[in-house]
Coordinates of C-alpha atoms in Angstrom, one line a residue:
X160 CA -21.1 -27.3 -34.0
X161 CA -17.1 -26.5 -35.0
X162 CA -16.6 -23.5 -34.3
X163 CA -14.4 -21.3 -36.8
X164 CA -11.3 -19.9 -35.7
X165 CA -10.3 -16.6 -37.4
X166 CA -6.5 -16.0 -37.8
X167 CA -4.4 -12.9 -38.9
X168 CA -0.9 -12.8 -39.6
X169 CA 1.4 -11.2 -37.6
X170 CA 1.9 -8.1 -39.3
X171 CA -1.8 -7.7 -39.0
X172 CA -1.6 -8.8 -35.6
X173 CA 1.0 -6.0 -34.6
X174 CA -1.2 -3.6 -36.2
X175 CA -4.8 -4.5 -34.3
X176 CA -2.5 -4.0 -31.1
X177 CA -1.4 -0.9 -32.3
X178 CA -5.4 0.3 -33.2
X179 CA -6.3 -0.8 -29.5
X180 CA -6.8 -4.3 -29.9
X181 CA -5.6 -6.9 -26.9
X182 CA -2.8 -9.1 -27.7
X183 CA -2.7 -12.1 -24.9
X184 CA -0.2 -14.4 -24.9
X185 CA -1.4 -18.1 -23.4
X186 CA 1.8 -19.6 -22.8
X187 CA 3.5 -20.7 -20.1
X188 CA 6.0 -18.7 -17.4
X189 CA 9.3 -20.5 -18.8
X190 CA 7.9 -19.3 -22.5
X191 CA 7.0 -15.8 -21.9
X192 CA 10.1 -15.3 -19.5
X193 CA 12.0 -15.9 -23.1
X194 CA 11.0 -13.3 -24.5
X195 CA 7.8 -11.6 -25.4
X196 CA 5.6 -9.0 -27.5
X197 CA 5.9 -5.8 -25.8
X198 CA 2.5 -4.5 -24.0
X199 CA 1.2 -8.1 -24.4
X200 CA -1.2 -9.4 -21.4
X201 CA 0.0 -12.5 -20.0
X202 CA -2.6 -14.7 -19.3
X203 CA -1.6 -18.8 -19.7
X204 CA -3.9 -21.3 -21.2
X205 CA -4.5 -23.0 -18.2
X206 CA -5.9 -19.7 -16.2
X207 CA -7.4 -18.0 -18.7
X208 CA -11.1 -18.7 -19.1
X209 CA -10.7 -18.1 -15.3
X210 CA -9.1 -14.6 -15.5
X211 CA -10.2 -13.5 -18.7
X212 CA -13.3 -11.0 -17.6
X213 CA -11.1 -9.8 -14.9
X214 CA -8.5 -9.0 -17.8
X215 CA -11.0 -8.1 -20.4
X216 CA -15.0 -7.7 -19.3
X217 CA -16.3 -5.7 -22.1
X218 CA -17.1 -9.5 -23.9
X219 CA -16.9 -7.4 -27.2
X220 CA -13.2 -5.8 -27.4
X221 CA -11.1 -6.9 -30.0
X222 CA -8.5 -9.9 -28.7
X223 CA -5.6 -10.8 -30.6
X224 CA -4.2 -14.4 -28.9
X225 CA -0.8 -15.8 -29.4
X226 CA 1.2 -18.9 -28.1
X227 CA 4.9 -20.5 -29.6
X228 CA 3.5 -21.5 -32.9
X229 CA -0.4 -20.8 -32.6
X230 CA -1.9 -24.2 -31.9
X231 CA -2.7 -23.7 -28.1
X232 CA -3.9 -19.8 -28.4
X233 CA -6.0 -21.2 -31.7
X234 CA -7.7 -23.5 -28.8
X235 CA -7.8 -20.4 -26.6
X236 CA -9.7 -18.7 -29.4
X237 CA -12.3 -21.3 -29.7
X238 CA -12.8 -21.4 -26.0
X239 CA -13.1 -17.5 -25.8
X240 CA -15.5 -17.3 -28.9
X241 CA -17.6 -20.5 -26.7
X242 CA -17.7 -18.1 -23.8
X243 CA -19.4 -15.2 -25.4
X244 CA -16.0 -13.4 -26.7
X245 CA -17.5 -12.3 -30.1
X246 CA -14.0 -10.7 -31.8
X247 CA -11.5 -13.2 -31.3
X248 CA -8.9 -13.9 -33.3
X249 CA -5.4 -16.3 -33.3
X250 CA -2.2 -14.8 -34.7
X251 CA -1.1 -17.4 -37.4
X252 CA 2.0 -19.0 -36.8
X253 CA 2.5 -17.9 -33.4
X254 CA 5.7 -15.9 -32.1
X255 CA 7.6 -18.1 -34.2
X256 CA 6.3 -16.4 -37.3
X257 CA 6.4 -13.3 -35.7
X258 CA 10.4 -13.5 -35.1
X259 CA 10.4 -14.7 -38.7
X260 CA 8.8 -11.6 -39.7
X261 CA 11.5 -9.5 -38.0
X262 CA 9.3 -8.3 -35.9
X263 CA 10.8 -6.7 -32.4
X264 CA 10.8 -9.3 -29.1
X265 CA 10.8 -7.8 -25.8
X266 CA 13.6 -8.7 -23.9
X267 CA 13.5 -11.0 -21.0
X268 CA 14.2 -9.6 -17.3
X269 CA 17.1 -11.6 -16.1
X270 CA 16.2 -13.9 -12.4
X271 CA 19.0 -15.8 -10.9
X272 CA 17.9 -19.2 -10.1
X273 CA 17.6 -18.7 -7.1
X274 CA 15.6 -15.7 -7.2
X275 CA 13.0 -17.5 -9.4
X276 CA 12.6 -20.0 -6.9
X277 CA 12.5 -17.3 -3.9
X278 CA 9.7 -15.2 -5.7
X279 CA 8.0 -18.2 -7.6
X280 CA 4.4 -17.2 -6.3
X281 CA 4.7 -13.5 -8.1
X282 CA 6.3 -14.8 -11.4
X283 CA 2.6 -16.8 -11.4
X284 CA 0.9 -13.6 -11.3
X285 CA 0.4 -12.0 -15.0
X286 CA 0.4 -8.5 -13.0
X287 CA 3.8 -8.5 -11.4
X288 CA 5.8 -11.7 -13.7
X289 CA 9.3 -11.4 -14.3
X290 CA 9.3 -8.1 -15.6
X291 CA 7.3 -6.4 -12.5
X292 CA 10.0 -8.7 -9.9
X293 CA 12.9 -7.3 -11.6
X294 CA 11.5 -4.3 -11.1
X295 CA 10.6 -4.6 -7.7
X296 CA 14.4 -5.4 -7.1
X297 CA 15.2 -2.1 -9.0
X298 CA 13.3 -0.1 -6.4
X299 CA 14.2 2.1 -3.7
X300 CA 11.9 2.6 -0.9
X301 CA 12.7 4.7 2.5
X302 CA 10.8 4.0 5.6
X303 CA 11.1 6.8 8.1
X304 CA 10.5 5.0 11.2
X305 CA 11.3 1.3 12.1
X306 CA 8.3 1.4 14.7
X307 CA 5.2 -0.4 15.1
X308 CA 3.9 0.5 11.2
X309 CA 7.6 0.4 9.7
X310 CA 8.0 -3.2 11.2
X311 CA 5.6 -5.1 9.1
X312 CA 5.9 -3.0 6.1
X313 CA 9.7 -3.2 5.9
X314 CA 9.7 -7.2 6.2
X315 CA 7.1 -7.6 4.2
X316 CA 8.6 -5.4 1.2
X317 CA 12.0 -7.2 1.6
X318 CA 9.9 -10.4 1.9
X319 CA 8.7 -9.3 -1.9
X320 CA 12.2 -8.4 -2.7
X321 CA 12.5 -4.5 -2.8
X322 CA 15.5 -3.9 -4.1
X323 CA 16.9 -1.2 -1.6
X324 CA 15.4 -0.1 2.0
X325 CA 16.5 2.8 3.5
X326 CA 15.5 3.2 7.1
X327 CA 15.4 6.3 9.2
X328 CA 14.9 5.6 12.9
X329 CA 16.9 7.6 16.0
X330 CA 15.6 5.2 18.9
X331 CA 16.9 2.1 20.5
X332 CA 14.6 -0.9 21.1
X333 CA 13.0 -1.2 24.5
X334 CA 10.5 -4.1 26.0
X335 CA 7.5 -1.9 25.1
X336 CA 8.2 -1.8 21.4
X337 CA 8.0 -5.7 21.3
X338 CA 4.3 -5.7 21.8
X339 CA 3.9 -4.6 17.5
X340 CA 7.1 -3.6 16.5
X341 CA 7.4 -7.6 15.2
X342 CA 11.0 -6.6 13.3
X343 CA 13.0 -5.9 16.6
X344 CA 13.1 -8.9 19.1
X345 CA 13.8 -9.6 22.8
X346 CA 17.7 -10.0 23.0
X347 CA 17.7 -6.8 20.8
X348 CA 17.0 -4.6 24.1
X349 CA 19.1 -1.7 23.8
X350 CA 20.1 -2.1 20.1
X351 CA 19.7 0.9 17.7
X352 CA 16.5 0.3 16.1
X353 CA 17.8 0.4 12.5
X354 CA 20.8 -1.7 13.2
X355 CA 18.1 -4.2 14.4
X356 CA 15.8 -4.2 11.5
X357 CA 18.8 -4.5 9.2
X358 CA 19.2 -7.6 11.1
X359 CA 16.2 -9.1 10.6
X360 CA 15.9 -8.2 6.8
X361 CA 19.2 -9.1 6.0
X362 CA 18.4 -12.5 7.6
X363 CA 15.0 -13.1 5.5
X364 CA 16.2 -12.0 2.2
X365 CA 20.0 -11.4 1.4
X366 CA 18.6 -10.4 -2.5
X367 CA 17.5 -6.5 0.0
X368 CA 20.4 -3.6 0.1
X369 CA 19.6 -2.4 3.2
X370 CA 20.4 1.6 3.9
X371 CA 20.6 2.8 7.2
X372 CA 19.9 6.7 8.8
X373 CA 20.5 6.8 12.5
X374 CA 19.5 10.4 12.9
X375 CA 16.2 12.3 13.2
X376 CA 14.9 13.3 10.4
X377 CA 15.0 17.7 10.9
X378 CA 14.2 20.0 8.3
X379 CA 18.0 20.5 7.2
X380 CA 18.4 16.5 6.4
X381 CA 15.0 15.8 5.0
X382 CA 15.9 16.8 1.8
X383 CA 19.1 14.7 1.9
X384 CA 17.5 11.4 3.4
X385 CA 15.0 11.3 1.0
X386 CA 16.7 11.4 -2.5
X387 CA 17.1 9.1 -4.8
X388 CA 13.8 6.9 -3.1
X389 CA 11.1 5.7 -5.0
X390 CA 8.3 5.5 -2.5
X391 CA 8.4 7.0 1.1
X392 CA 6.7 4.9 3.8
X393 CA 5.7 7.4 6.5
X394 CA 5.8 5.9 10.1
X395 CA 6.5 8.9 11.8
X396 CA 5.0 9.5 14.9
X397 CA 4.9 13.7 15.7
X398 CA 3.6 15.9 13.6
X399 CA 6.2 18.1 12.9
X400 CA 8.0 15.2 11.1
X401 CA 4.8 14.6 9.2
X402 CA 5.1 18.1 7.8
X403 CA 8.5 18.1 6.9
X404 CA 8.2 14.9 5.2
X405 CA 5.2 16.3 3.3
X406 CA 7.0 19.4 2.2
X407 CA 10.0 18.1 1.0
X408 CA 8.6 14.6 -0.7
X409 CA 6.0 17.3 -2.6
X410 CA 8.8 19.3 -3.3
X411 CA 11.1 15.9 -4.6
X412 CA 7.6 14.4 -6.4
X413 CA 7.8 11.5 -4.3
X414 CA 5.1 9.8 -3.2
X415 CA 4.1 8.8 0.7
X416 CA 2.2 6.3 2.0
X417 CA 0.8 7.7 5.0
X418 CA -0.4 5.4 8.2
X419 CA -1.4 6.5 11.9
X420 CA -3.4 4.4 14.5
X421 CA -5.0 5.4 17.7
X422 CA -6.4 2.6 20.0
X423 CA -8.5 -0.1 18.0
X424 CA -8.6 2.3 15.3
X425 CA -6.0 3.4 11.9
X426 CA -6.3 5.4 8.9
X427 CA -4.6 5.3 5.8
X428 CA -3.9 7.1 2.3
X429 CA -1.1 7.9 -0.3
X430 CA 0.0 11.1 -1.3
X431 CA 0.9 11.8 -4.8
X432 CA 2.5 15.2 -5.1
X433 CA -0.2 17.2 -7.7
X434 CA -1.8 14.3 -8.5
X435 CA -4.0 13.9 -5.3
X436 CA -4.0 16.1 -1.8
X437 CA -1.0 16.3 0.3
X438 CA -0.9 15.7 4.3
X439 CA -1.5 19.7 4.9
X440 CA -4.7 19.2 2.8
X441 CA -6.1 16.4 4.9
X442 CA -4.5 18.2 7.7
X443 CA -4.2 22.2 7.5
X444 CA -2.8 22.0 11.8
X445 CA -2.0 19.8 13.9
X446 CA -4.8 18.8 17.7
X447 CA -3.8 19.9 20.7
X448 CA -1.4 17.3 22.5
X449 CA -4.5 15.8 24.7
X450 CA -6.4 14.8 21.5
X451 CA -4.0 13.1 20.2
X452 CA -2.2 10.8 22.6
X453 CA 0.9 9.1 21.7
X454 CA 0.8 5.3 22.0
X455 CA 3.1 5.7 25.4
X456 CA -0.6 7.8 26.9
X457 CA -3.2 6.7 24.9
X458 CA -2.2 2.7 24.1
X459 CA -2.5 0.9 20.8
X460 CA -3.7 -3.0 19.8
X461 CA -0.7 -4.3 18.8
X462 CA -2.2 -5.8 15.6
X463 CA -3.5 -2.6 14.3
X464 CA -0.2 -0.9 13.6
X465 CA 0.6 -4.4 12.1
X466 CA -2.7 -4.3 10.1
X467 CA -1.7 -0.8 8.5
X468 CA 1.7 -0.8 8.3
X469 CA 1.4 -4.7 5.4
X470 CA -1.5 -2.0 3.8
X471 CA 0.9 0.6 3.7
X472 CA 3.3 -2.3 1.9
X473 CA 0.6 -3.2 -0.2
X474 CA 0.5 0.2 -1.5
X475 CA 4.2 0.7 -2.4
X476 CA 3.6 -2.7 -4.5
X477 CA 0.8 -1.2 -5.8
X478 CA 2.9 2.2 -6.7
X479 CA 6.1 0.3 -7.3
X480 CA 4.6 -2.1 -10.3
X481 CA 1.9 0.3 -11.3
X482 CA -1.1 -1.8 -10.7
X483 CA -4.1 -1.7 -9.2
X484 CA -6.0 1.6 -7.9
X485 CA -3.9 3.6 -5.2
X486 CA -5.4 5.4 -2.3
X487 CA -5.0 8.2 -4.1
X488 CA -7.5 11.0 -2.8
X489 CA -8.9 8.2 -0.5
X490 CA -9.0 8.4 3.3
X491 CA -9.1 4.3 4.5
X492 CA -10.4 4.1 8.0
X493 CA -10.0 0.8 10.0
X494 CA -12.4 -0.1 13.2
X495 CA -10.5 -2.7 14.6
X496 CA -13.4 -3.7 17.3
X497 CA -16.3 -3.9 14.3
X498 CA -13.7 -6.0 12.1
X499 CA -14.9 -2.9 9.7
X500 CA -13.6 -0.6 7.0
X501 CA -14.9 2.5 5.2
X502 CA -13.5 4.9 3.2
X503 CA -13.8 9.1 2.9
X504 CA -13.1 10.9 -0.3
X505 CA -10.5 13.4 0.1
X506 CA -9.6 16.6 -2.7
X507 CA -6.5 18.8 -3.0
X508 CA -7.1 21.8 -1.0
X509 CA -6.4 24.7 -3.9
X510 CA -4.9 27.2 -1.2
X511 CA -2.5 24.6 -0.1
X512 CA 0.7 26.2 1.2
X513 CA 2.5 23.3 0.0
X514 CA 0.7 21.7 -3.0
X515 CA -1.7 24.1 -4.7
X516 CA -1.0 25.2 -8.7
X517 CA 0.6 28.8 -6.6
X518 CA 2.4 26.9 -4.0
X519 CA 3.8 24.8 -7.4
X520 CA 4.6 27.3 -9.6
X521 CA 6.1 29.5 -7.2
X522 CA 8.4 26.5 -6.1
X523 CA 9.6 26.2 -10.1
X524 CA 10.5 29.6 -9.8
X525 CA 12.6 29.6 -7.0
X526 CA 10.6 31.5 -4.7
X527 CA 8.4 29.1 -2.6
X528 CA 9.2 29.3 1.2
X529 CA 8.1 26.4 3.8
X530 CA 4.8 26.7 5.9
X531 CA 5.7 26.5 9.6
X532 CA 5.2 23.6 11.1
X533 CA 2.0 24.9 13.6
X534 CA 2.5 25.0 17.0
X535 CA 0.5 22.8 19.1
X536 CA -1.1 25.6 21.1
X537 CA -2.9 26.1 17.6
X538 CA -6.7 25.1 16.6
X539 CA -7.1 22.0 15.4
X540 CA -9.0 22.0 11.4
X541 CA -9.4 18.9 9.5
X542 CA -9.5 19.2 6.4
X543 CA -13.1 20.1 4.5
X544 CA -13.7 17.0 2.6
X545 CA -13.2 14.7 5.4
X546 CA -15.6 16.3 7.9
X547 CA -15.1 16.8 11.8
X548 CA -16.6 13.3 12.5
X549 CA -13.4 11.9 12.5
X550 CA -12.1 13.9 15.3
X551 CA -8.4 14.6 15.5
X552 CA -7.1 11.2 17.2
X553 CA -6.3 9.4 14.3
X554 CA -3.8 11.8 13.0
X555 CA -2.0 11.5 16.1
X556 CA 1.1 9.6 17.2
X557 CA 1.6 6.1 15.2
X558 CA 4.0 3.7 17.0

């Protein structure tokens, strides 16, 4: 049985999308790179029956498809209605008729050559394309530390082709570092840690401004080192730099993609200033020294720093291009020896010195004044929502 294809015009078409309806466009990368329909999905032909209930699950939302002159999304159409799409519908005439009707094109994001061939494998994906690349090489992220997290995260963000990397480490590299910290190599001994990992960035992807912060990151620079960045990656690894970073990012609206590991084990989580709970939520004071070990007492796996630090860089894609569900609110805990994740629910603590509604007002009028950074001498609380099971050695020392 033929099976009727209903088509709209494009006037029509641009008013469905505005009512709510999905507009797709089925053509190819080359097409859509052109020049498309604002807010369109970009879903070509030859995926779509394959990604189409990720896209669009509820089988009866209105679709709206649309190719270069509607023969191929008319097709589309069919094959949607055969696979239990029940308000499908082609736009007549394709973009071509829409351009005729005067109707506005989005413009294309501008590639070099080269960087179409370099990032190839994202332009396939409808959820980062052209548009999201560009984007991505638009960004500024800071990673404050260049150690066993900010190793993997920062090559694997230039690998992706994030824009501008400012690191902020004060160490050299020694032989121990080699064991995870996979951006700094052997006849590096001795060489500033950031001058190293500019190295190696600058040698996998020349497209990467690379900024560079030899210095400590104190209270009276924080502010300073910090502006201007998109995302802040945090591998710190004391707990007074942890504060201070928390402070002034919720104070800048910047969010941080927190890591620490311990052992076999990590933990992970992103704070989005007044959106989810800051670090002070999760964690009010800081353990006592001998419960949480640096890596130099305690040891660490090598691959676990390198296992959270590309899900730390997963997450500033995530933030970066606006996809996907951040771990916003969500602890991530990672048992290296089980192979195993799970995950705690974390909430805003609403007497939080740093990020409750009082601590935010009073910052907008001028009058907000830092929490000290506890002593370690002090008692060590976690945090109500997560529980005392986890015990304090996870928010210890990361590198």
């Amino acid at each position: 049985m033929q099976i009727a294809i209903r088509e709209i015009s494009p006037p029509e078409a641009r008013d469905r999308h505005a009512a709510g309806a999905t507009l797709i466009d089925v053509r190819e990368q080359v097409e859509w790179d052109a020049g498309h329909i604002a807010d369109a999905l970009f879903i070509p032909q030859g995926i779509l029956l394959d990604q189409i209930e990720a896209a669009v699950p509820d089988k009866g939302t209105e679709i709206v498809l649309y190719c270069r002159s509607g023969a191929r999304s008319g097709r589309m159409t069919a094959a949607l209605q055969q696979a239990g799409y029940t308000d499908v519908t082609n736009m007549a005439g394709g973009i071509l008729a829409w351009e005729a009707n005067s109707l506005p094109i989005e413009a294309p994001a501008a590639l070099t050559p080269a960087q179409q061939s370099r990032y190839s494998r994202h332009l396939l994906i409808p959820e980062v394309g052209t548009a999201g690349q560009v984007k991505l090489l638009e960004s500024k992220v800071l990673l404050v530390g260049a150690g066993g997290l900010g190793s993997p995260s920062a090559l694997y963000l230039a690998a992706a082709g994030v824009g501008t990397l400012g690191i902020v480490d004060f160490d050299v590299v020694e032989a121990s570092n080699l064991q995870r910290q996979v951006i700094h190599s052997t006849e590096r001994l001795g060489v500033k840690k950031v001058d190293s990992a500019r190295q190696s960035i600058e040698a996998l992807n020349p497209d990467v401004k690379v900024v560079t912060y030899d210095e400590m990151l104190l209270a009276d620079n924080v502010a300073r080192l910090i502006d201007g960045y998109d995302v802040i990656l945090d591998g710190t690894d004391t707990f007074e730099t942890r504060y201070l970073l928390n402070d002034a990012a919720v104070a800048a609206g910047i969010p941080v993609v927190h890591a620490s590991v311990f052992r076999f084990e990590g933990q992970l989580t992103t704070f989005v200033p007044y959106v989810g709970p800051c670090y002070r939520c999760l964690y009010p004071t800081p353990p006592p020294p001998e419960l949480a070990p640096g890596c130099s007492v305690a040891g660490v796996l090598g691959v676990v720093p390198g296992i959270m630090g590309l899900l730390q860089a997963n997450e500033v894609l995530k933030l970066l291009l606006g996809i996907g569900e951040p771990l916003i609110g969500r602890l991530l805990l990672f048992d290296a020896l089980d192979g195993a994740f799970s995950e705690v629910r974390l909430e805003r603590d609403p007497n939080c010195p740093t990020c409750s509604d009082e601590a935010r007002a009073a910052r907008e009028r001028g009058t907000w004044v830092a929490p000290p950074v506890f002593g370690a001498d002090q008692p060590f609380a976690l945090s109500g929502p997560v529980g005392g099971s986890l015990g304090g050695a996870l928010g210890g020392p990361a590198r």
